[in-house]
CSV table of C-alpha atoms in Angstrom, one decimal:
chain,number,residue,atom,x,y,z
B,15,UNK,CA,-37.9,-67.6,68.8
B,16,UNK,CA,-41.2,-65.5,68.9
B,17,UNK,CA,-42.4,-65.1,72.3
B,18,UNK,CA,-45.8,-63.8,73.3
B,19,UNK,CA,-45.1,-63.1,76.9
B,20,UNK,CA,-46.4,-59.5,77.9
B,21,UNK,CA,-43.8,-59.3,79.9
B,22,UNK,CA,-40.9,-59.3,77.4
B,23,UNK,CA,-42.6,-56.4,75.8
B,24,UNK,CA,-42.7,-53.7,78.7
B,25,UNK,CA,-40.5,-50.8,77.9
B,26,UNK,CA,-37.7,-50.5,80.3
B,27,UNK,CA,-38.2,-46.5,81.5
B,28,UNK,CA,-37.1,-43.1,80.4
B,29,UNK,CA,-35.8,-39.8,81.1
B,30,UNK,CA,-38.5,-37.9,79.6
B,31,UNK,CA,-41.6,-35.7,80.1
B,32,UNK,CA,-43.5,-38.6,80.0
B,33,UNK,CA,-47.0,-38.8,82.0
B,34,UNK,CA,-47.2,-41.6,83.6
B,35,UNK,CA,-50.5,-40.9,85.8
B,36,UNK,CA,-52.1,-39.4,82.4
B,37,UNK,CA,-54.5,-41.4,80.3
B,38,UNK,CA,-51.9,-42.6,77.6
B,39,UNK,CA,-49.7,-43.9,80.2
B,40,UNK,CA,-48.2,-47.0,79.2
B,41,UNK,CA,-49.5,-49.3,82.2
B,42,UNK,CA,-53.2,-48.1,80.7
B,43,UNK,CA,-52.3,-49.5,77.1
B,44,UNK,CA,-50.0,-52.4,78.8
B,45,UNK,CA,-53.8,-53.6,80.6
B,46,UNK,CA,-55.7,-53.1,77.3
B,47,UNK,CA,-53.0,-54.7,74.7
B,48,UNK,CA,-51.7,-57.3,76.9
B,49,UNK,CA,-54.6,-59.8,76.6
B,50,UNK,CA,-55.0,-59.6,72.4
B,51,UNK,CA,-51.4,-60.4,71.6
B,52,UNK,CA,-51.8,-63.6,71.3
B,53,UNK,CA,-54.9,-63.3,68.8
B,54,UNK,CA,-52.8,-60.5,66.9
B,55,UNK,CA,-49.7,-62.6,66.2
B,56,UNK,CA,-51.8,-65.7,65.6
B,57,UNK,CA,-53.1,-63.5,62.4
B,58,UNK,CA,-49.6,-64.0,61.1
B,59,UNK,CA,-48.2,-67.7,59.8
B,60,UNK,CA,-44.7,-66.2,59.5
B,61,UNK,CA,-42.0,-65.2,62.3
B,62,UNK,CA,-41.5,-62.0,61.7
B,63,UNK,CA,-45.0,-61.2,61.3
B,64,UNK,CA,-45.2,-62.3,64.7
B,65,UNK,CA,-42.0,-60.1,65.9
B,66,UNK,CA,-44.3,-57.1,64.0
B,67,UNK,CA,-46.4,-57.2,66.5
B,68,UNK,CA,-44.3,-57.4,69.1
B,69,UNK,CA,-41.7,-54.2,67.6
B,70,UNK,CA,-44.8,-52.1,67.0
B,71,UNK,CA,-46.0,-52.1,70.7
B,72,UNK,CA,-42.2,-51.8,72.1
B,73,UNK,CA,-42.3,-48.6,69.6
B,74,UNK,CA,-45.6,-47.2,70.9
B,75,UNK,CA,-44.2,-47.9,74.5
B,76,UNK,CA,-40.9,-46.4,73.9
B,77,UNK,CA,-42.3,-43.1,71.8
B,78,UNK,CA,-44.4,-42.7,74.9
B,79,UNK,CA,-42.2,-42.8,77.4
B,80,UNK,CA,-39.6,-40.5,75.8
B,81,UNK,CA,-42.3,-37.6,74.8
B,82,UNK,CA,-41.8,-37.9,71.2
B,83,UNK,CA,-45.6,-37.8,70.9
B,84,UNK,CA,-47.2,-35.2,70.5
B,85,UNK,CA,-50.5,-34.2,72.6
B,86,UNK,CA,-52.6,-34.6,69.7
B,87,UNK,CA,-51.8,-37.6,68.9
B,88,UNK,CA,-51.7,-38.8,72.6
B,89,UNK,CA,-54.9,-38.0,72.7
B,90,UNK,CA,-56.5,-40.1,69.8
B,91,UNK,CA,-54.9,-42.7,71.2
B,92,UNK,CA,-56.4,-42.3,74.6
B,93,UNK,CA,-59.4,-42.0,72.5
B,94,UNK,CA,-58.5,-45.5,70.5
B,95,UNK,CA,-57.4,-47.5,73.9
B,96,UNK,CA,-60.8,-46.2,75.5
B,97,UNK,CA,-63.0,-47.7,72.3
B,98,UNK,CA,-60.7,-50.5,72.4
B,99,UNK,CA,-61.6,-51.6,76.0
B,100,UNK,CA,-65.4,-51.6,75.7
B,101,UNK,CA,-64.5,-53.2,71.8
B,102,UNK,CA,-65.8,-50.6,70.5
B,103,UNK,CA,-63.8,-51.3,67.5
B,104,UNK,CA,-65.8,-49.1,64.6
B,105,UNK,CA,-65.2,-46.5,67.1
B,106,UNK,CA,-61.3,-48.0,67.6
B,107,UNK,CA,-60.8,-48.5,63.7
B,108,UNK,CA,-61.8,-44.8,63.2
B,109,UNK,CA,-59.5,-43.2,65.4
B,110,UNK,CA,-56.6,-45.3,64.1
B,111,UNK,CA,-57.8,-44.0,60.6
B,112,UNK,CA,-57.2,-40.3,62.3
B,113,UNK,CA,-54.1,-41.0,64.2
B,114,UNK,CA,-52.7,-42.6,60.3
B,115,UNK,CA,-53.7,-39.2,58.6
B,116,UNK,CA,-51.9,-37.5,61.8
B,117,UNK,CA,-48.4,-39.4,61.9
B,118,UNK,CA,-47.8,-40.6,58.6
B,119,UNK,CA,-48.1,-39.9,54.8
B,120,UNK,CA,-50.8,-42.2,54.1
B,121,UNK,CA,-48.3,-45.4,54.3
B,122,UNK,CA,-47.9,-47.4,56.5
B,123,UNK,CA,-45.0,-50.2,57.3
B,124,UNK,CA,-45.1,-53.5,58.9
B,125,UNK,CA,-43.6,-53.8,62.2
B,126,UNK,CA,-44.6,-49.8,63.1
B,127,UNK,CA,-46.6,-49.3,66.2
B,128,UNK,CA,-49.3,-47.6,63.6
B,129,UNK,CA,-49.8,-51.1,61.5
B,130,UNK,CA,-50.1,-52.8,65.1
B,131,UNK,CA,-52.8,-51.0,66.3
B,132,UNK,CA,-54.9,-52.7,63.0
B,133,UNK,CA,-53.9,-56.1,64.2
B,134,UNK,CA,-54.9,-54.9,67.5
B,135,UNK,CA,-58.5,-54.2,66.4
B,136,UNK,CA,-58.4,-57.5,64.4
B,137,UNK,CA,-57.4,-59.6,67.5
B,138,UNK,CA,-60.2,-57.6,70.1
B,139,UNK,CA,-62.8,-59.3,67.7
B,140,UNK,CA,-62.1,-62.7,68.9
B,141,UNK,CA,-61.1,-61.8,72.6
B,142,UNK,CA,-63.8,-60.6,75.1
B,143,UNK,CA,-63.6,-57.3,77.0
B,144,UNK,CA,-61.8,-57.3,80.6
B,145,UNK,CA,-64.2,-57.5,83.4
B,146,UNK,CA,-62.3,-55.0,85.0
B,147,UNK,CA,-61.4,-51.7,83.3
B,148,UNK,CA,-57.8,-50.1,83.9
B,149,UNK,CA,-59.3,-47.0,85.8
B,150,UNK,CA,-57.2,-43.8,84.8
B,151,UNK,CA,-56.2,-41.6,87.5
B,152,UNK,CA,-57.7,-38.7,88.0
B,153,UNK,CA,-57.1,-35.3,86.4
B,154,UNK,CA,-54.0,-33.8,87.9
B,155,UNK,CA,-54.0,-30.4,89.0
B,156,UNK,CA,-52.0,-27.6,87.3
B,157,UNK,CA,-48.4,-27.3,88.5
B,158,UNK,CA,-48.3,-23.3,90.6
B,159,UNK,CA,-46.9,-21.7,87.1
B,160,UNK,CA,-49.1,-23.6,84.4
B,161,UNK,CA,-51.9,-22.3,86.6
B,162,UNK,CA,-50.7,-18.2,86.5
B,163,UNK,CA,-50.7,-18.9,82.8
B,164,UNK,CA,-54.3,-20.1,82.6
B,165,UNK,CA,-55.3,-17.6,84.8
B,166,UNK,CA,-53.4,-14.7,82.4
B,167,UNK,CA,-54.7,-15.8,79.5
B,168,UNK,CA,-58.4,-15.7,80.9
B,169,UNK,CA,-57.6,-11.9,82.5
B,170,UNK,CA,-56.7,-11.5,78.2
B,171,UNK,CA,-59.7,-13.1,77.0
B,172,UNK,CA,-61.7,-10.9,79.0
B,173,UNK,CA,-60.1,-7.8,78.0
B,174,UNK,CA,-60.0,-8.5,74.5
B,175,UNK,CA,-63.6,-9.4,74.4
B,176,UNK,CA,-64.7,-5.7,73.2
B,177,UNK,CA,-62.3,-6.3,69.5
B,178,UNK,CA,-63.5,-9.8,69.4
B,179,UNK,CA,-66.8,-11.1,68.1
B,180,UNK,CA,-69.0,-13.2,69.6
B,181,UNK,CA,-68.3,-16.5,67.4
B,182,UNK,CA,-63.9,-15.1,68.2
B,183,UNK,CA,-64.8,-15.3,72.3
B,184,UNK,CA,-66.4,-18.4,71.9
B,185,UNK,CA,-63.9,-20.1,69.7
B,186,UNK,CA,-61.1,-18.5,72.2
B,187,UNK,CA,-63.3,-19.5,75.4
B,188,UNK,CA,-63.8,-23.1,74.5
B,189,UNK,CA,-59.9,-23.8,73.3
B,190,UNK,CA,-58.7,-22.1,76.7
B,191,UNK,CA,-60.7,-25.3,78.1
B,192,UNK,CA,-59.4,-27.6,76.2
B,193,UNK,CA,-55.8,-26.5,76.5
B,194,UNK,CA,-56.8,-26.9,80.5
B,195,UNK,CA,-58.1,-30.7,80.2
B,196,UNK,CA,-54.6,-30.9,77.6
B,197,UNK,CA,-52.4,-29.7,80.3
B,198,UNK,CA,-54.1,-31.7,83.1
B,199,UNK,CA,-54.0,-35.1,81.2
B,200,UNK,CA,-49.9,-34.7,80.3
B,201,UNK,CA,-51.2,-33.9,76.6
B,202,UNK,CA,-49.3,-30.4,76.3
B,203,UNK,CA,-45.3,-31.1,75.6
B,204,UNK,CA,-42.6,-28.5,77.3
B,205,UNK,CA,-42.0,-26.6,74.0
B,206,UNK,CA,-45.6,-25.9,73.7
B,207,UNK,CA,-45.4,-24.7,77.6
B,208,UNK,CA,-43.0,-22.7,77.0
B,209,UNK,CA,-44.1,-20.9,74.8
B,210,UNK,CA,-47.6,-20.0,76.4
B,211,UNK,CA,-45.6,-18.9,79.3
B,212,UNK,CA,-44.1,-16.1,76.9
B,213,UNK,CA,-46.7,-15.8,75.5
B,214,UNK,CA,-48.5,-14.1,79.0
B,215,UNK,CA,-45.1,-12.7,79.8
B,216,UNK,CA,-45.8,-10.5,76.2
B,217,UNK,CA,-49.0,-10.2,76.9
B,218,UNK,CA,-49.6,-10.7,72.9
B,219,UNK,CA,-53.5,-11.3,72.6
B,220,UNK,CA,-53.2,-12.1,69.0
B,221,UNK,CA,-50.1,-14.7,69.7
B,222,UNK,CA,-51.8,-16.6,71.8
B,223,UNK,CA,-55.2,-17.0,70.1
B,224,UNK,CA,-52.5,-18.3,67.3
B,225,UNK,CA,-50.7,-20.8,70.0
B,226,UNK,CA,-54.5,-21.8,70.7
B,227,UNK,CA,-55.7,-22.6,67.8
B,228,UNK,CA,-52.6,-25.1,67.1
């Protein structure tokens, strides 16, 4: 039997890298998803239609919780839970479009976490907005290492300004603030750490305006 109890759908937890103070953490999708499962499976006559819905978010859950996605895509879907809330949901059907283009090849399966977010944006059309937002926690402050590593990379910026032109700094300037809002939100993975942190060791200008720029 198909049963649309929220609680049968949180994900037990993992040993992982996971976030869970960041703005993809799963109690944040749990408080906007919860209240439209209903409306989503009621868009389906059949059983397993039904159990769709319910596999895709225990997928999402799960992928979260044991890192396997990555910051990019954690962050469009911070992106699509935050239009989703307000029901925002040309905003919402957009970035789902995005995230598609981002983890797939174009198709996409029944049951997957990406063809429940759809029904998702479906069901918020008949199901009003939460008085009461889930409020994120604030950004977290870089761990003592993550900070010598943003503060390296700036000491290279500025000394590689003279070779660089002004459009280079600029680009170089605005991604090393990104990568800091990245690495406060849990949107950076280990790997990608990692390598910044040999990055500095090296002192390799030109390797880390590439590890920027992905």
């Amino acid at each position: 039997p198909v049963s649309s109890s929220a609680e049968a759908l949180k994900p037990a937890s993992a040993a992982s890298g996971y976030n869970a103070r960041g703005p993809c953490a799963v109690e944040r999708l749990q408080a906007a998803f919860d209240p439209l499962l209903d409306a989503a499976m009621a868009l389906h006559d059949e059983a397993a239609g039904k159990e769709g819905i319910q596999k895709g978010v225990r997928e999402l859950y799960c992928k979260l919780k044991d890192g396997e996605l990555p910051g990019s895509v954690q962050e469009k879907l911070a992106r699509f839970v935050s239009a989703l809330e307000v029901r925002n949901l040309s905003e919402a059907s957009s970035v789902r479009e995005d995230i598609i283009r981002t983890t797939t090849t174009g198709w996409v399966e029944g049951g997957t976490w990406q063809w429940t977010l759809k029904h998702l944006v479906s069901a918020a059309e008949s199901v009003a907005p939460a008085e009461t937002l889930h409020t994120a926690p604030a950004d977290q402050e870089l761990s003592a290492e993550m900070a010598e590593v943003m503060t390296a990379l700036s000491r290279m910026l500025d000394e590689a300004r003279s070779s660089l032109d002004a459009r280079r700094c600029d680009d170089v300037t605005k991604k090393l603030e990104e990568l800091k809002a990245a690495l406060q939100n849990g949107f950076v993975m280990e790997s990608t750490r990692q390598q910044l942190t040999a990055v500095v060791q090296a002192e390799d200008m030109k390797a880390a305006q590439k590890c920027l720029q992905q």
